[in-house]
Amino acid sequence: MYTPAEIASQPVSKRYRIERHLGAGGMGAVFAATDRLTGQRVALKRLTTTADQLIFASISTEQDSQVSLAHEFRTLASLRHPHIVGVLDYGFDEQHQPFFTMQLLEDAQTILQAGRGQPQSVKIDLLAQMLRALSYLHRRGILHRDLKPDNVLVTDGQVKLLDFGLSVLREQAVSGITGTITYMAPEVLRGQAASIAADLYAVGVMAFELFTERYPFAADSTEQLVQHILLTPPDLFSVGLEPRLILILDRLLAKDPHERYADAGEVIAALEGVAGKRLALETMEIRESFLQAARFVGREAELAQLNAALMDALESRGSAWLIGGESGIGKSRLLDEVRTQALVKGMLVLRGQAVSDGGSPYHLWRDVIRRLLLEIPPTPADTGALKALVPDIETLLEMPVPEVPSLGRQEEQSRLLAMIARLFRQRPANSQPILLLLEDLHWAGDESLSLLRLIVQVVSQSDGDMPLLIVASYRNDERADLPEKLPGMKILRLERLPADSIAELSTSMLGTSGERPEVLTLLERETEGNVFFIVEVVRALAEEAGQLNHIGSATLPQHVFAGGVQQIIQRRLARVPTDALPLLEYAAVLGREIDFAALIAIEPDADWENWLAVCVDAAILSVQDGRYYFAHDKLREGLLDRISSVRKNVLHTSAALGLEFAYEADTQQYSALARHWGEAGDLEKQEHYAALAGEHALAVSAFQEGRKHYTLALRLATDDELSEDSLRRQAKYSYLLGEMFFWLGEFRQAHEYYERGLSIAEE
């Protein structure tokens, strides 16, 4: 076992700067750290226990324990609740040891410390908060397994449950973590598997301590303590508790797990009788753990090809792959599976995503380059040239960035592209191989595709000396020409699932109910093998039947919805509570990724933590790499479709004001601001930001982007009321459009715009 000092001295990830040791346990050590990408302070837990020594909260069919652990981290990272400290990021370091990061709780107390000396009403409230969090976990098939006061912290009156989902094997727990034994259920000590009842026993022990301010058993040794836990009923009648509370504790601390409460919700209901008031518990039936974690089926051949390419990349034989398919066909899930395999192999995973509108030049590469810069520090000259693309590069690298001499426009573009390609090519010896994931290329701008072409060319010409695997995705029904624009990338086309794969997916979600012929016939007819539609139809059927395993026990409808797919999407959106919808509409207008800085600027007093929990609970939002997104583009599109034009004007105005306040003079936001002010009907501000977006595009030599923005600015200036100022703006934009066309090599159009600008200026 490593000491905390040894763990801290070993590299975890250049993304995190470890600051101090916070504590240690049976699985590893916890440190306070700073996330250099976000500036956020986090708690980083580095596991020293090997993956095959861990028990996972969810059932896995994987034979490889490290792959199982990666899947488990992914599940835990998807959980969000106001009373849970969620997993933000996870991975495997250079020594293939796992780590994960969580929210850092400053100056937190244990639930026992927070309740000491408090009135009974406060203690009941703390207990109810813990039970709500536990109910949330249990509904998703997650057992805590290690409930104890150190894992139930309180900050500002809010209970936060942590360290759930993973535990070491029981033999190691008994021999190595005496503190955990004090909260271990009798049946677990006897060798039975952990269960909901075992978690509730631990709740009972803490509840006893909370209300009596002492532990239920007195023991001089571990052996004596174990005997008390197994055989001795706690004394509940000499501690001054009211009868109704005694009954609750007696049931929680029952030696027989079958005599305890069935779930955390029952305990909360019982506590209401003691509190004399309602103790709210989320009542929405949650099936997402089954639906979102459905087996990965029907893509075995494609995954095998990509896994082979991944193994080649580990041997420095890089390659580039382009995955095409319609929306909802399973492209993102395939990329997630490849990502999991790459993390297990100790690869550095970089991820970029194009956006449908309002993205700045090279938006696809923004997160990729920021993360890569932490791994491969650039030369001082390179940092200066990259500043236009990464405005916060000085903060990110914690060093001053010099100005670089200006070159001709074409030379600057070539320098920028070559510099980024060099970051991938000239990597330090013994550095991690890279998996580069690029999503939604159908929305990528020409400048982003130009950079991708260059890097693909570097990979194809590397002659076995390039530990880089590129996997990109696009909608082939929206951008059929993309493979031609990206020569050198191997094409994988995902088709809809055949009948046998639909049956396998159905069974993974529904159990034996999913094998029924009438269920399979309905799924085939209604979805035609689109994975997104299959999951949504099953979700809708489950809501009608009451439970997943009741689907098919009654007569199934001929059609799930008369309105087809759109009605399915609207039904999912209807699961969101009414008071959460306005904030969700703001988020949808801003983009697929949830922009918290802008949202907080729009609604600074909103309960964002609770809103997130509600939206994740309803499967509208999901979390990936510590960031929140709409779970699928179709959900965001469906939400936008049902907003009235008048309401959209209001939303876009608020979005624009939020971006202005949150990002001030951030050049990356100019394109989005032009879009929002345009949708809001403020043409003057739309023109202003379109011109600024064009100026920024010119600065980073993104001439196609610049042409688009200056064309918009010119149209708006031309449509404006004729004046000396509007003519001056028209002349300026015409000249700059001429510049854009010139650097694009379109000289006839360049000449026309130069002439137009000169003509207007001479009027």
mmCIF file with all atom_site columns, N, CA and C in Angstrom, residues 605-613:
data_model
loop_
_atom_site.group_PDB
_atom_site.id
_atom_site.type_symbol
_atom_site.label_atom_id
_atom_site.label_alt_id
_atom_site.label_comp_id
_atom_site.label_asym_id
_atom_site.label_entity_id
_atom_site.label_seq_id
_atom_site.pdbx_PDB_ins_code
_atom_site.Cartn_x
_atom_site.Cartn_y
_atom_site.Cartn_z
_atom_site.occupancy
_atom_site.B_iso_or_equiv
_atom_site.pdbx_formal_charge
_atom_site.auth_seq_id
_atom_site.auth_comp_id
_atom_site.auth_asym_id
_atom_site.auth_atom_id
_atom_site.pdbx_PDB_model_num
ATOM 1  N N  . ASP A 1 605 ? -30.662 33.688 -8.736  1.00 0.00 ? 605 ASP A N  1
ATOM 2  C CA . ASP A 1 605 ? -31.227 33.168 -7.490  1.00 0.00 ? 605 ASP A CA 1
ATOM 3  C C  . ASP A 1 605 ? -31.865 31.791 -7.637  1.00 0.00 ? 605 ASP A C  1
ATOM 4  N N  . ALA A 1 606 ? -31.768 31.195 -8.814  1.00 0.00 ? 606 ALA A N  1
ATOM 5  C CA . ALA A 1 606 ? -32.386 29.883 -9.035  1.00 0.00 ? 606 ALA A CA 1
ATOM 6  C C  . ALA A 1 606 ? -31.652 28.799 -8.244  1.00 0.00 ? 606 ALA A C  1
ATOM 7  N N  . ASP A 1 607 ? -32.381 27.763 -7.877  1.00 0.00 ? 607 ASP A N  1
ATOM 8  C CA . ASP A 1 607 ? -31.790 26.604 -7.197  1.00 0.00 ? 607 ASP A CA 1
ATOM 9  C C  . ASP A 1 607 ? -31.246 25.664 -8.269  1.00 0.00 ? 607 ASP A C  1
ATOM 10 N N  . TRP A 1 608 ? -30.039 25.960 -8.739  1.00 0.00 ? 608 TRP A N  1
ATOM 11 C CA . TRP A 1 608 ? -29.490 25.240 -9.890  1.00 0.00 ? 608 TRP A CA 1
ATOM 12 C C  . TRP A 1 608 ? -29.177 23.786 -9.559  1.00 0.00 ? 608 TRP A C  1
ATOM 13 N N  . GLU A 1 609 ? -28.765 23.531 -8.332  1.00 0.00 ? 609 GLU A N  1
ATOM 14 C CA . GLU A 1 609 ? -28.431 22.151 -7.970  1.00 0.00 ? 609 GLU A CA 1
ATOM 15 C C  . GLU A 1 609 ? -29.676 21.270 -8.025  1.00 0.00 ? 609 GLU A C  1
ATOM 16 N N  . ASN A 1 610 ? -30.779 21.778 -7.493  1.00 0.00 ? 610 ASN A N  1
ATOM 17 C CA . ASN A 1 610 ? -32.023 21.010 -7.526  1.00 0.00 ? 610 ASN A CA 1
ATOM 18 C C  . ASN A 1 610 ? -32.542 20.878 -8.958  1.00 0.00 ? 610 ASN A C  1
ATOM 19 N N  . TRP A 1 611 ? -32.420 21.954 -9.747  1.00 0.00 ? 611 TRP A N  1
ATOM 20 C CA . TRP A 1 611 ? -32.862 21.923 -11.148 1.00 0.00 ? 611 TRP A CA 1
ATOM 21 C C  . TRP A 1 611 ? -32.106 20.849 -11.927 1.00 0.00 ? 611 TRP A C  1
ATOM 22 N N  . LEU A 1 612 ? -30.797 20.778 -11.705 1.00 0.00 ? 612 LEU A N  1
ATOM 23 C CA . LEU A 1 612 ? -29.994 19.757 -12.376 1.00 0.00 ? 612 LEU A CA 1
ATOM 24 C C  . LEU A 1 612 ? -30.470 18.363 -12.005 1.00 0.00 ? 612 LEU A C  1
ATOM 25 N N  . ALA A 1 613 ? -30.695 18.159 -10.706 1.00 0.00 ? 613 ALA A N  1
ATOM 26 C CA . ALA A 1 613 ? -31.130 16.843 -10.251 1.00 0.00 ? 613 ALA A CA 1
ATOM 27 C C  . ALA A 1 613 ? -32.456 16.451 -10.890 1.00 0.00 ? 613 ALA A C  1
#
